[in-house]
Structures are given as C-alpha cells and as structure tokens.
Tab-separated table of C-alpha atoms in Angstrom:
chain	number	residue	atom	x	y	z
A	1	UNK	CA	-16.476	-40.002	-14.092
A	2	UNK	CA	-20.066	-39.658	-14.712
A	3	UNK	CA	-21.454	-36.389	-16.602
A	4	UNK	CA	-23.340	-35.263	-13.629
A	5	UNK	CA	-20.047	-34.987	-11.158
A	6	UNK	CA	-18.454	-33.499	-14.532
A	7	UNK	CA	-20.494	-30.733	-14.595
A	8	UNK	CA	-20.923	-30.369	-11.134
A	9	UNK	CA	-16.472	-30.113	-10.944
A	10	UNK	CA	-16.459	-27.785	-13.836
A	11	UNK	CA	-19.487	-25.930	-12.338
A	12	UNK	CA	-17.196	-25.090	-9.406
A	13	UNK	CA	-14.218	-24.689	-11.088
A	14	UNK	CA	-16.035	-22.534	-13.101
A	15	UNK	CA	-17.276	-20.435	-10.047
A	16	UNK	CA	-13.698	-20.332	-8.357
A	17	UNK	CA	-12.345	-18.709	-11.686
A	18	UNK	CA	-15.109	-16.321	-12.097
A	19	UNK	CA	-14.773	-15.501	-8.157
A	20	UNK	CA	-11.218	-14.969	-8.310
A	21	UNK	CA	-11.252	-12.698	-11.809
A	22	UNK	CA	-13.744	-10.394	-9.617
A	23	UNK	CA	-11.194	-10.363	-6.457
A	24	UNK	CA	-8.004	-9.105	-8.778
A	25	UNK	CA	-10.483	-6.394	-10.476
A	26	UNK	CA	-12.553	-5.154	-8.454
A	27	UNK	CA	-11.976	-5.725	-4.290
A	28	UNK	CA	-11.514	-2.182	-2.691
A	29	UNK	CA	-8.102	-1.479	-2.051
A	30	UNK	CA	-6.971	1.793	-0.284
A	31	UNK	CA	-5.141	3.476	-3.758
A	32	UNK	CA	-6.521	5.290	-6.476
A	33	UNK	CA	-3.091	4.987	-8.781
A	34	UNK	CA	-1.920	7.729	-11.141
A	35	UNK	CA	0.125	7.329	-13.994
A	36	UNK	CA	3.203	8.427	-14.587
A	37	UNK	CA	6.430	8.257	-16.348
A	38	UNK	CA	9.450	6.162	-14.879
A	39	UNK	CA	12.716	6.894	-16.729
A	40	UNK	CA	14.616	3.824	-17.891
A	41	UNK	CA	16.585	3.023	-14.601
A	42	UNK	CA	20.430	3.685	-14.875
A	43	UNK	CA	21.793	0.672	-13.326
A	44	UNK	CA	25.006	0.903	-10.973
A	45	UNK	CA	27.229	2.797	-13.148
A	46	UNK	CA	29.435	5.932	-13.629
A	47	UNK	CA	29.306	7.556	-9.816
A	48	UNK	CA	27.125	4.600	-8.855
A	49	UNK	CA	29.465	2.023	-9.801
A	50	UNK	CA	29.803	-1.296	-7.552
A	51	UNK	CA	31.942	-0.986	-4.492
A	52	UNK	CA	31.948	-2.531	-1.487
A	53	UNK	CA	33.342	0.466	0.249
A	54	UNK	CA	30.182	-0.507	2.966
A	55	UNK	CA	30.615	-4.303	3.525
A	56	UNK	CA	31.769	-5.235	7.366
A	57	UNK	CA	30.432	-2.598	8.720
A	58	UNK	CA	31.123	-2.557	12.473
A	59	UNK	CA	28.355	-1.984	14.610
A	60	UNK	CA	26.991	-0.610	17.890
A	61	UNK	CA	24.904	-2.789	19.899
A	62	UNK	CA	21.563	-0.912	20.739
A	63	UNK	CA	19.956	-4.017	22.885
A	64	UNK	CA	16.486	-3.994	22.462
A	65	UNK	CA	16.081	-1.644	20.784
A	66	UNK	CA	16.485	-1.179	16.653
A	67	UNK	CA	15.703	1.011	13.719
A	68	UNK	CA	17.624	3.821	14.530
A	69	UNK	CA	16.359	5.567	11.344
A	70	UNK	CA	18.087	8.888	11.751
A	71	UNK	CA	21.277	10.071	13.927
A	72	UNK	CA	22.651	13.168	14.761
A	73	UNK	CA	25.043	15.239	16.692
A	74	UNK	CA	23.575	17.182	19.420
A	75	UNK	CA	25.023	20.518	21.043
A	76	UNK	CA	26.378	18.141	23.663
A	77	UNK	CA	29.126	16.127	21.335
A	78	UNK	CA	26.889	13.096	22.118
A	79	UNK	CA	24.859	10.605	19.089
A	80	UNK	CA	21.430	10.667	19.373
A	81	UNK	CA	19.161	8.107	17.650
A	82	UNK	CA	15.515	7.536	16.700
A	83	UNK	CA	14.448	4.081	16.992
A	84	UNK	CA	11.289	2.483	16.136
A	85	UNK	CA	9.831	2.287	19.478
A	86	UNK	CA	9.723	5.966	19.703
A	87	UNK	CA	12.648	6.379	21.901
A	88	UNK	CA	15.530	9.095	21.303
A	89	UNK	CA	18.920	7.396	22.086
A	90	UNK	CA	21.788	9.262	23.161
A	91	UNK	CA	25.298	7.893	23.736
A	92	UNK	CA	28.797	8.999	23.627
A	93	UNK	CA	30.318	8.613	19.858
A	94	UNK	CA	31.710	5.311	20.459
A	95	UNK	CA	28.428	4.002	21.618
A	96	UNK	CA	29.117	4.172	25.506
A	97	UNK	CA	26.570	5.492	28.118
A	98	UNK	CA	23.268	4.695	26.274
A	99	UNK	CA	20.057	6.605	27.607
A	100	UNK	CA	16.835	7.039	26.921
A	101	UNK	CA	17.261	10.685	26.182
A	102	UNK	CA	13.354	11.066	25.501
A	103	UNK	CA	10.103	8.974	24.440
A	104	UNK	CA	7.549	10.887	22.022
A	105	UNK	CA	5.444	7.979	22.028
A	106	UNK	CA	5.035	7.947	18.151
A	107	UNK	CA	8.000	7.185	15.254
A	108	UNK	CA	10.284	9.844	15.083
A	109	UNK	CA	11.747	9.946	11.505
A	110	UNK	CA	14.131	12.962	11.218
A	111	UNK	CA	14.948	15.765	13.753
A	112	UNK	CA	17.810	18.362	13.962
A	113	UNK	CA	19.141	21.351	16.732
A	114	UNK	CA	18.105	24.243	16.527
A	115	UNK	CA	20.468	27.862	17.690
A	116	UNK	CA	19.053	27.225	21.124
A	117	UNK	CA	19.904	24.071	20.837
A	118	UNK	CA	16.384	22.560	21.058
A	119	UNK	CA	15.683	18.856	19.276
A	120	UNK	CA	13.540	20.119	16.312
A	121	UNK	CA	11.817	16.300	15.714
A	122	UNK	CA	9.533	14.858	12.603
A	123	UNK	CA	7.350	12.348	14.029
A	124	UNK	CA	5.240	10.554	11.680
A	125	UNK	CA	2.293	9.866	14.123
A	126	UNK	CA	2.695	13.540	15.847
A	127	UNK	CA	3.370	16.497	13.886
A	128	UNK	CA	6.439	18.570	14.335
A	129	UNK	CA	7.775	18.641	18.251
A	130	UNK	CA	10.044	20.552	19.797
A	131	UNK	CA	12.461	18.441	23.389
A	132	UNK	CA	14.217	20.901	25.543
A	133	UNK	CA	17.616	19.539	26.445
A	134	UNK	CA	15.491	17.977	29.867
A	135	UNK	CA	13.712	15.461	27.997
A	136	UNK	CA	10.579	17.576	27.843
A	137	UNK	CA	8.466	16.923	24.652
A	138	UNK	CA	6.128	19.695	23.580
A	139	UNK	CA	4.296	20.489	20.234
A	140	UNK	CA	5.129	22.782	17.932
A	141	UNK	CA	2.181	22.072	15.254
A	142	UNK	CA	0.137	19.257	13.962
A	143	UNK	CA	-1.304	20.985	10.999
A	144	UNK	CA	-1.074	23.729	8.381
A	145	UNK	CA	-4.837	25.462	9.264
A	146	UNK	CA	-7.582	23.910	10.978
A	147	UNK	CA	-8.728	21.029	8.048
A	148	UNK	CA	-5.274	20.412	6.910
A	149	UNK	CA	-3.523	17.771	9.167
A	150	UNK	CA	0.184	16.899	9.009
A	151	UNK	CA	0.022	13.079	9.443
A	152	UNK	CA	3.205	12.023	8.233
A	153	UNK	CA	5.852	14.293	9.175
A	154	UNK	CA	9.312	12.686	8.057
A	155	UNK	CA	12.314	14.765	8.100
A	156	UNK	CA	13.693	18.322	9.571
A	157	UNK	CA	16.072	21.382	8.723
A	158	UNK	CA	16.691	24.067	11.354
A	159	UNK	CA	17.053	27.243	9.510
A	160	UNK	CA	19.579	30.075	10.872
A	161	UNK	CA	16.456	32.669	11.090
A	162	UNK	CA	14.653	29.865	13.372
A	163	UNK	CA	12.857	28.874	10.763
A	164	UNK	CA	11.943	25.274	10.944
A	165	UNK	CA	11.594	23.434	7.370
A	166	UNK	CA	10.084	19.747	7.114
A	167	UNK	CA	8.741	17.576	5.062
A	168	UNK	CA	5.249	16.001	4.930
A	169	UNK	CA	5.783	12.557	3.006
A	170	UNK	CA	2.139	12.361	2.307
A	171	UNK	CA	-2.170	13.731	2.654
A	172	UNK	CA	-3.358	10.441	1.599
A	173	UNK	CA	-1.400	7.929	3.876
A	174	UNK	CA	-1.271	8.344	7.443
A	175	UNK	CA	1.284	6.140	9.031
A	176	UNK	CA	-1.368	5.888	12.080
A	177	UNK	CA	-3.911	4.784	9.739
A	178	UNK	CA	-2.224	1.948	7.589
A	179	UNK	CA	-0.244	0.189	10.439
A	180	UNK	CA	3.366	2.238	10.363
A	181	UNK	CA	5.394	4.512	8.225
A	182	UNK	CA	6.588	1.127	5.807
A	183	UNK	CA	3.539	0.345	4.619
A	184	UNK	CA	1.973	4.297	4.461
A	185	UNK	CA	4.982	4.777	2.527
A	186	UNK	CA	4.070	1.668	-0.135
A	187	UNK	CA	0.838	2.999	-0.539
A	188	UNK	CA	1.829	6.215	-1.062
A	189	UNK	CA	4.593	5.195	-3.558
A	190	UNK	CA	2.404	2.840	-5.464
A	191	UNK	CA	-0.528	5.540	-5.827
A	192	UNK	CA	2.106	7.969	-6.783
A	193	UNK	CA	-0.605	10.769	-6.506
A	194	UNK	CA	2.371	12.775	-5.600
A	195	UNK	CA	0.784	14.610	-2.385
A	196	UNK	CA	4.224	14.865	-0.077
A	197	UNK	CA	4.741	18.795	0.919
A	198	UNK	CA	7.663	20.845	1.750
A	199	UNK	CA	6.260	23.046	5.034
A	200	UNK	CA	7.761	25.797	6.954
A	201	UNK	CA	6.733	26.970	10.554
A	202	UNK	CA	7.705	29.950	12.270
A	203	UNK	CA	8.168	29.688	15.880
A	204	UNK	CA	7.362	33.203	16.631
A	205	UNK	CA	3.785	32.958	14.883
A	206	UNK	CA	3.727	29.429	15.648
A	207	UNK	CA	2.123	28.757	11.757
A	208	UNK	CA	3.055	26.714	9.178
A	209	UNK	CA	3.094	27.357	5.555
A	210	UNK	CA	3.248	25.531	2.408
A	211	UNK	CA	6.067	26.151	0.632
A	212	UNK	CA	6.432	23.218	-2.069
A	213	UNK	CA	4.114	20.661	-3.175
A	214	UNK	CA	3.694	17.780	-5.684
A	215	UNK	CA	6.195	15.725	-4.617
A	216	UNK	CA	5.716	11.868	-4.968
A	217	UNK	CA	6.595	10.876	-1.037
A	218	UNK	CA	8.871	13.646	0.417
A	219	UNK	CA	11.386	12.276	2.236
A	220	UNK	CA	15.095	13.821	3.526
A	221	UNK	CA	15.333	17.549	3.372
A	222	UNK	CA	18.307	19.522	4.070
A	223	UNK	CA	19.496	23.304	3.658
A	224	UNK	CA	22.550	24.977	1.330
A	225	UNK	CA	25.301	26.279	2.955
A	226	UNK	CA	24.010	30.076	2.406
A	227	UNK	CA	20.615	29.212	3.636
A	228	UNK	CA	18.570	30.207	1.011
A	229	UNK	CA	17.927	26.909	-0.728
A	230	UNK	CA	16.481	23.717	0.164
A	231	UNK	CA	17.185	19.550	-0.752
A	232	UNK	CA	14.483	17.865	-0.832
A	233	UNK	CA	14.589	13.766	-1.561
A	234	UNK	CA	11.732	12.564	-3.558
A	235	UNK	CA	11.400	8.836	-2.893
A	236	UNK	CA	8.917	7.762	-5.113
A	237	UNK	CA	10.692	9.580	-8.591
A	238	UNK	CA	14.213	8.318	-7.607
A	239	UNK	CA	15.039	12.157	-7.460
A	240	UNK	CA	16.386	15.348	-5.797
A	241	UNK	CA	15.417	18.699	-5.956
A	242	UNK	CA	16.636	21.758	-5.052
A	243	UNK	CA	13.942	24.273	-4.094
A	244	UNK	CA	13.715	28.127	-3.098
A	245	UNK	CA	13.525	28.784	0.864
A	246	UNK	CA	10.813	31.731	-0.050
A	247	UNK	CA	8.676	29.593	-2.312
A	248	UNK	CA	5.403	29.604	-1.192
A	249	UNK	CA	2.561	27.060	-1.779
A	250	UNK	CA	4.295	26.212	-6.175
A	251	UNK	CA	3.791	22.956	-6.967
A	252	UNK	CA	7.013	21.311	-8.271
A	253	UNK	CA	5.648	19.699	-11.376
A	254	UNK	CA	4.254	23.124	-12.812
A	255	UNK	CA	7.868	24.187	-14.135
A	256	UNK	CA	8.362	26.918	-11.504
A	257	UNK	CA	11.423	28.389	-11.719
A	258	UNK	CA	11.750	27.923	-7.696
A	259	UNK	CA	11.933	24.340	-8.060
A	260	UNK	CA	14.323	22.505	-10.031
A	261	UNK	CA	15.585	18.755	-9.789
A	262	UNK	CA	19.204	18.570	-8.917
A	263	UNK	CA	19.930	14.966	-9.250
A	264	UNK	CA	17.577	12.940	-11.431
A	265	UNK	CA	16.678	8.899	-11.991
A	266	UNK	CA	18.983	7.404	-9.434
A	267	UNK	CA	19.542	3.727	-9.086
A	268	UNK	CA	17.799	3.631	-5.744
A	269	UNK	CA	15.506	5.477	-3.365
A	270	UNK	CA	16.811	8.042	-1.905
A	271	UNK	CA	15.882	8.629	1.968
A	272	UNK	CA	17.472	10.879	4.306
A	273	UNK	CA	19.601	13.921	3.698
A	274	UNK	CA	22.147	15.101	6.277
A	275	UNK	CA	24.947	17.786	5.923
A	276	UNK	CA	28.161	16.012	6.606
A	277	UNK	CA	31.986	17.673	6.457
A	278	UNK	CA	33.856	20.003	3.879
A	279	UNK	CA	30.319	20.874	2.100
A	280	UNK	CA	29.076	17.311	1.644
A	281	UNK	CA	25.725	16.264	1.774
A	282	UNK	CA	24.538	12.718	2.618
A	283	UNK	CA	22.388	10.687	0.682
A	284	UNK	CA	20.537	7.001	1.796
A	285	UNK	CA	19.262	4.755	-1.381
A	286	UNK	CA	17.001	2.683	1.328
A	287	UNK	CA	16.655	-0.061	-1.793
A	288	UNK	CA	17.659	-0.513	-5.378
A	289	UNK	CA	15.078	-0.235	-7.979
A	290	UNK	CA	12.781	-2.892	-9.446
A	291	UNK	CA	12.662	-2.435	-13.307
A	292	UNK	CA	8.952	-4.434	-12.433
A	293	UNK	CA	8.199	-1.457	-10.493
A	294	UNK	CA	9.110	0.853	-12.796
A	295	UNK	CA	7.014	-1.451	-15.442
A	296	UNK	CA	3.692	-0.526	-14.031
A	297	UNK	CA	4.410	3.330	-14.078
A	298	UNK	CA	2.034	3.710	-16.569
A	299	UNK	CA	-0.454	0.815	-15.598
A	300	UNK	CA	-2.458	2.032	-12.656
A	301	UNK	CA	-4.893	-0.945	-12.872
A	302	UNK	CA	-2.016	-3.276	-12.533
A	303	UNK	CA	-0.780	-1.414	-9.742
A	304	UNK	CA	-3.815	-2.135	-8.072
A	305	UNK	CA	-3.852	-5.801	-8.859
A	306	UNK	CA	-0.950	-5.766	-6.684
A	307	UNK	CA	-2.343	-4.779	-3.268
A	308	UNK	CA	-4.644	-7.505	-3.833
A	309	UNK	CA	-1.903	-10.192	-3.734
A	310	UNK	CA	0.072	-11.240	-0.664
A	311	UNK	CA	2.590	-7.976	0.452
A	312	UNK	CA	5.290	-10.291	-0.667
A	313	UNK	CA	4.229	-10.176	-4.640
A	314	UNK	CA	5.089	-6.201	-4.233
A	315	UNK	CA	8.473	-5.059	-6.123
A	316	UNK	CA	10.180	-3.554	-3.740
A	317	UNK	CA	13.829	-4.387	-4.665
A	318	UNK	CA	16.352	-6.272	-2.867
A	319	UNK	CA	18.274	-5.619	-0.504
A	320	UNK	CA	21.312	-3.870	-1.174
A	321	UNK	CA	23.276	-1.047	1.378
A	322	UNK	CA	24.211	2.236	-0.359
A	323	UNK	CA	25.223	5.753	1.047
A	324	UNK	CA	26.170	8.505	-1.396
A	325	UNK	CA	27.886	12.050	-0.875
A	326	UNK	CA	27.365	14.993	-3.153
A	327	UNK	CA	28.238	18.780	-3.366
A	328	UNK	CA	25.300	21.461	-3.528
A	329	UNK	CA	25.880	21.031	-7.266
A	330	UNK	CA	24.977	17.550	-7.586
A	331	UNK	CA	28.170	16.265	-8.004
A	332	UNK	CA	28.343	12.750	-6.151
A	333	UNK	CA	31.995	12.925	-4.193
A	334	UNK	CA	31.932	9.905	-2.572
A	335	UNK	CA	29.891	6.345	-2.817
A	336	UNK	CA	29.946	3.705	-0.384
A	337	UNK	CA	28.210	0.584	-1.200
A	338	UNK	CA	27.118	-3.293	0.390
A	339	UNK	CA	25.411	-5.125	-2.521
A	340	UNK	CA	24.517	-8.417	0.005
A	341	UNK	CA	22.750	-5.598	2.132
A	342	UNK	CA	23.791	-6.648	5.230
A	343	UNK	CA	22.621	-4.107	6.845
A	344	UNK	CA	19.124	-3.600	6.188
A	345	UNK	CA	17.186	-1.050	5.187
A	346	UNK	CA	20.330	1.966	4.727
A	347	UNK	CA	18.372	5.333	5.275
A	348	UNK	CA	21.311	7.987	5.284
A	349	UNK	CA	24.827	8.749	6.922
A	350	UNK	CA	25.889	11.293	9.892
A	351	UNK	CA	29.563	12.228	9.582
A	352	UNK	CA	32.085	12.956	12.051
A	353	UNK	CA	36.062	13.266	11.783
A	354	UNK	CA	36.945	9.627	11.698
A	355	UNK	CA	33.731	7.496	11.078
A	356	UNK	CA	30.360	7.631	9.268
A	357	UNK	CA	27.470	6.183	11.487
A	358	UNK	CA	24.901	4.375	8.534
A	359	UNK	CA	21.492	5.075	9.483
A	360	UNK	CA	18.485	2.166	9.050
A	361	UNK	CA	15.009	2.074	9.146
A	362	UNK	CA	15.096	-1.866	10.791
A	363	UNK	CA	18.459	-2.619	11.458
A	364	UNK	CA	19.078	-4.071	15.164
A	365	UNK	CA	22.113	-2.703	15.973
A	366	UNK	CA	24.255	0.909	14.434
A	367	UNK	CA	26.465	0.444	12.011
A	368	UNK	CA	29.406	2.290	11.069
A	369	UNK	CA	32.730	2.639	9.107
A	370	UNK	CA	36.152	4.427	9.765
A	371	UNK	CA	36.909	7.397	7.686
C-alpha cells in the first residue's frame, strides 16, 4: 500500500476513534448519576433459597390483552386487573366473565378499595383517580401544590380514616416523557438521585401532602394491620421500609426516627406490596440483581457510558420469577420461586383461600398457583 492511502486509512481510523471517544464521554444523555453505596448482594440463600415452588404456573388467558401489573379483590368478590393498555379487567376468580370494567386511558400501576368501596387507582401518566363502581373515572389530584406535579404515580393504600397513601416513583422521570413506565423507571434507577415520594391526600380537603421522601424509585406501598404504619418498597436500594403514617415531608436518608428499613439488600427488586391472609404481606422481586449493576454504584460516569450504548448493554438481570411473604416484622414466611422465569416480569401476589394470582408487568396471560 502506498504511504499516501496509509495515511489517508489511519487518518480516518484515526478520526473514527477520536469521534467515538467523544460519543461515550460526552453525548447528552437524560441522567445526571449520583453515587451511592450498593451492599454486596446476598445471593439466593437462607429465606431466599432456590425453590421452584413457582414453576408451571397455570394461567388465565387475558386475549389481547397483557401486563396485568397489579390485581385485586374488589367489594364485589370479583379479580380486577390493570393491564398495559390502560384497561381495568374484572372477572370472576377463576377467570370467567372478563369485562372491561373501566379505561383511564393512561397505565394504571397499583389501585385498592376504599370503605365506600371506590377503586382508589395510581396511574403513572394521570395522577391519583378515583372509579365509582359504574365505570366512571374522575380525578382525585395530579399534584402536591401548583409547581409540584405527580407524574409517576405507582402504587396505592386505602387508609381506614379515608386517607389515601401512594407512592410517587419519581420528579425526574415522567413515564409520559421517556416512552412508558420501563424505561422512566431505568432512568430513574440508574440516576439513583433518589427523588420517589411517599404522598398522602385527604379526600375531604382534596390536598396532598408529603409525607416521606428520598427514596431511590418508590414502588409498592402497603399499610400495618393497626394502621398507623406504612411499607414502602424501594426498588432501586433492593429495600423495604417501614415508615410513620404522621410523618410529614422527613426525608428517609436523614436518620429520622419515623423511617426505618425493615428488610434490607434483597436478592432482587422488590415491586408491589399487597396484604394477603393470616397477617402476610406480599412481596414481587420483578428481577434478580446484576452484581455489574451493583459495580457502577459508585461510578456515575460509567453509568452514563451506559445510556449511550444500545438498551441491551444495560444490566438489568435475568429473568427469574420470585414472590415472597413476610410478617410486619420482616420475617419472610413463605418464598415461592421460578428461576427459568417463565413468567416474565413477576411484580407481586394477591391471595385468596386456595390460590395466589402472580402479578406481571408484561406477561400475556395471569398466572397462578393452588394454595
């Protein structure tokens, strides 16, 4: 090869190189990572210990529809189901009689009954909504005060004063903005600015109010049996925390004494909460942990290296299905387990007498097992 085409190749390979060094460090991406410190992850032992207690699980066909990311039994007896076209499913317990019970046009994530009976729903494009047993959708609130939007509502605990307590996953990542609640949630998580709120609203005032925040993508939330105490899931620390009804606006990570974790570095992370039978509470581990992951805790640049590759660089973890059951003091009762995650994407578990119905946030069909 002649020295002219030499240096004309190496000036161009010379140029790709330099061009592509500049992409990975410096083209805008939407994150602004923190640091942090991931614990060393625990592996599947102990409580956590391999089972395949959630392998075969039958299922309930759901037609076109699929995601049905939460479940619940309403006032009726009947299952009702968000999916991820924004429909509310409801059908008898053995899957019979499927309806469109209502549409809210967004992505409902979490809901619950209130006294009146009343659907009490988190949906992550809408705010917190309120469907009377007709089918009619109205809105409860879409913000804490007038510059303070709640754009990713994600899960919902009816209180027995009508007090309705819910979760705001994020401020930074709005599910509308970033093309769904998946990938607002892996910007949020790989940020891990830790913005996700616990909010209260008061229907008779019809205001909201801070009552927790700091949390690193607040997920499931559910109440203790005497009311006075909320479980919160906080995806992005593998964690659980248990935190004071009458808090109002303390931020987790200060060390108040209204806000304590209750179940710490689990092997997955954890989603939904639900209260199930004989004091149980319902966990979902959506995916096992990537040690990778937990690698760049404390390497924010790297983090943002990341975005810049093709989504399917990202650490996310494997699949692998996983429902756990604990007591209000953290004790896990019962484990149920799929490591070839079968069923994609498990997100929690609503429990009846004689079966356990395995919530997912992309599954096509319900799945559940005989208890």
């Amino acid at each position: 090869m002649k020295a002219p085409v030499v240096r004309r190749v190496a000036g161009c390979a010379a140029g790709f190189l330099v061009a592509a060094v500049a992409y990975f460090c410096f083209w805008p991406v939407p994150v602004e990572p923190v640091s942090w410190a991931a614990q060393v992850p625990p592996g599947y032992v102990g409580a956590y210990a391999p089972n395949h207690l959630l392998s075969g699980l039958r299922r309930i066909d759901i037609g076109t529809e699929h995601g049905p990311e939460h479940m619940a039994i309403g006032p009726d007896g009947k299952l009702y189901a968000a999916m991820t076209s924004g429909n509310l499913v409801r059908m008898d317990l053995d899957g019979a009689k499927q309806e469109v019970f209502a549409s809210t046009g967004g992505r409902v994530l979490g809901f619950a009954f209130d006294a009146g009976g009343r659907m009490i729903v988190a949906d992550a494009m809408r705010g917190l909504l309120a469907i009377d047993s007709e089918g009619g959708v109205n809105l409860l609130t879409d913000r804490v005060s007038a510059n303070d939007p709640i754009a990713y509502a994600n899960s919902v605990a009816a209180g027995p004063d009508g007090t309705i307590y819910f979760t705001q996953s994020s401020t930074r990542f709005a599910p509308a903005d970033w093309g769904g609640t998946y990938e607002a949630s892996v910007l949020d998580i790989i940020e891990q600015s830790a913005t996700g709120r616990v909010l209260a609203f008061d229907p008779a005032s019809r205001q909201a109010r801070i009552v927790a925040r700091g949390l690193s993508f607040a997920n499931g939330i559910a109440l203790s049996s005497d009311g006075l105490s909320l479980f919160v899931n906080e995806t992005g620390r593998y964690r659980i925390w248990t935190i004071d009804t009458r808090a109002k606006d303390i931020d987790v990570q200060s060390g108040s004494p209204q806000a304590r974790i209750l179940l710490d570095n689990l092997p997955g992370y954890p989603d939904n909460l639900l209260r199930g039978r004989d004091g149980r509470i319902w966990v979902g581990l959506f995916r096992p942990r990537n040690p990778a992951a937990d690698s760049l805790a404390q390497r924010p640049f790297f983090r943002k290296i990341l975005l810049r590759l093709p989504r399917s660089f990202l650490p996310t973890g494997k699949p692998y299905g996983h429902v756990f059951a604990i007591d209000e003091k953290g004790n896990v009762v019962r484990d149920l387990q799929d490591p070839d995650g079968a069923y994609p994407g498990t997100t929690g578990a609503t429990e009846i007498a004689d079966r356990l119905y395995i919530h997912s946030l992309s599954a096509p069909a319900i799945g559940w097992v005989p208890l």
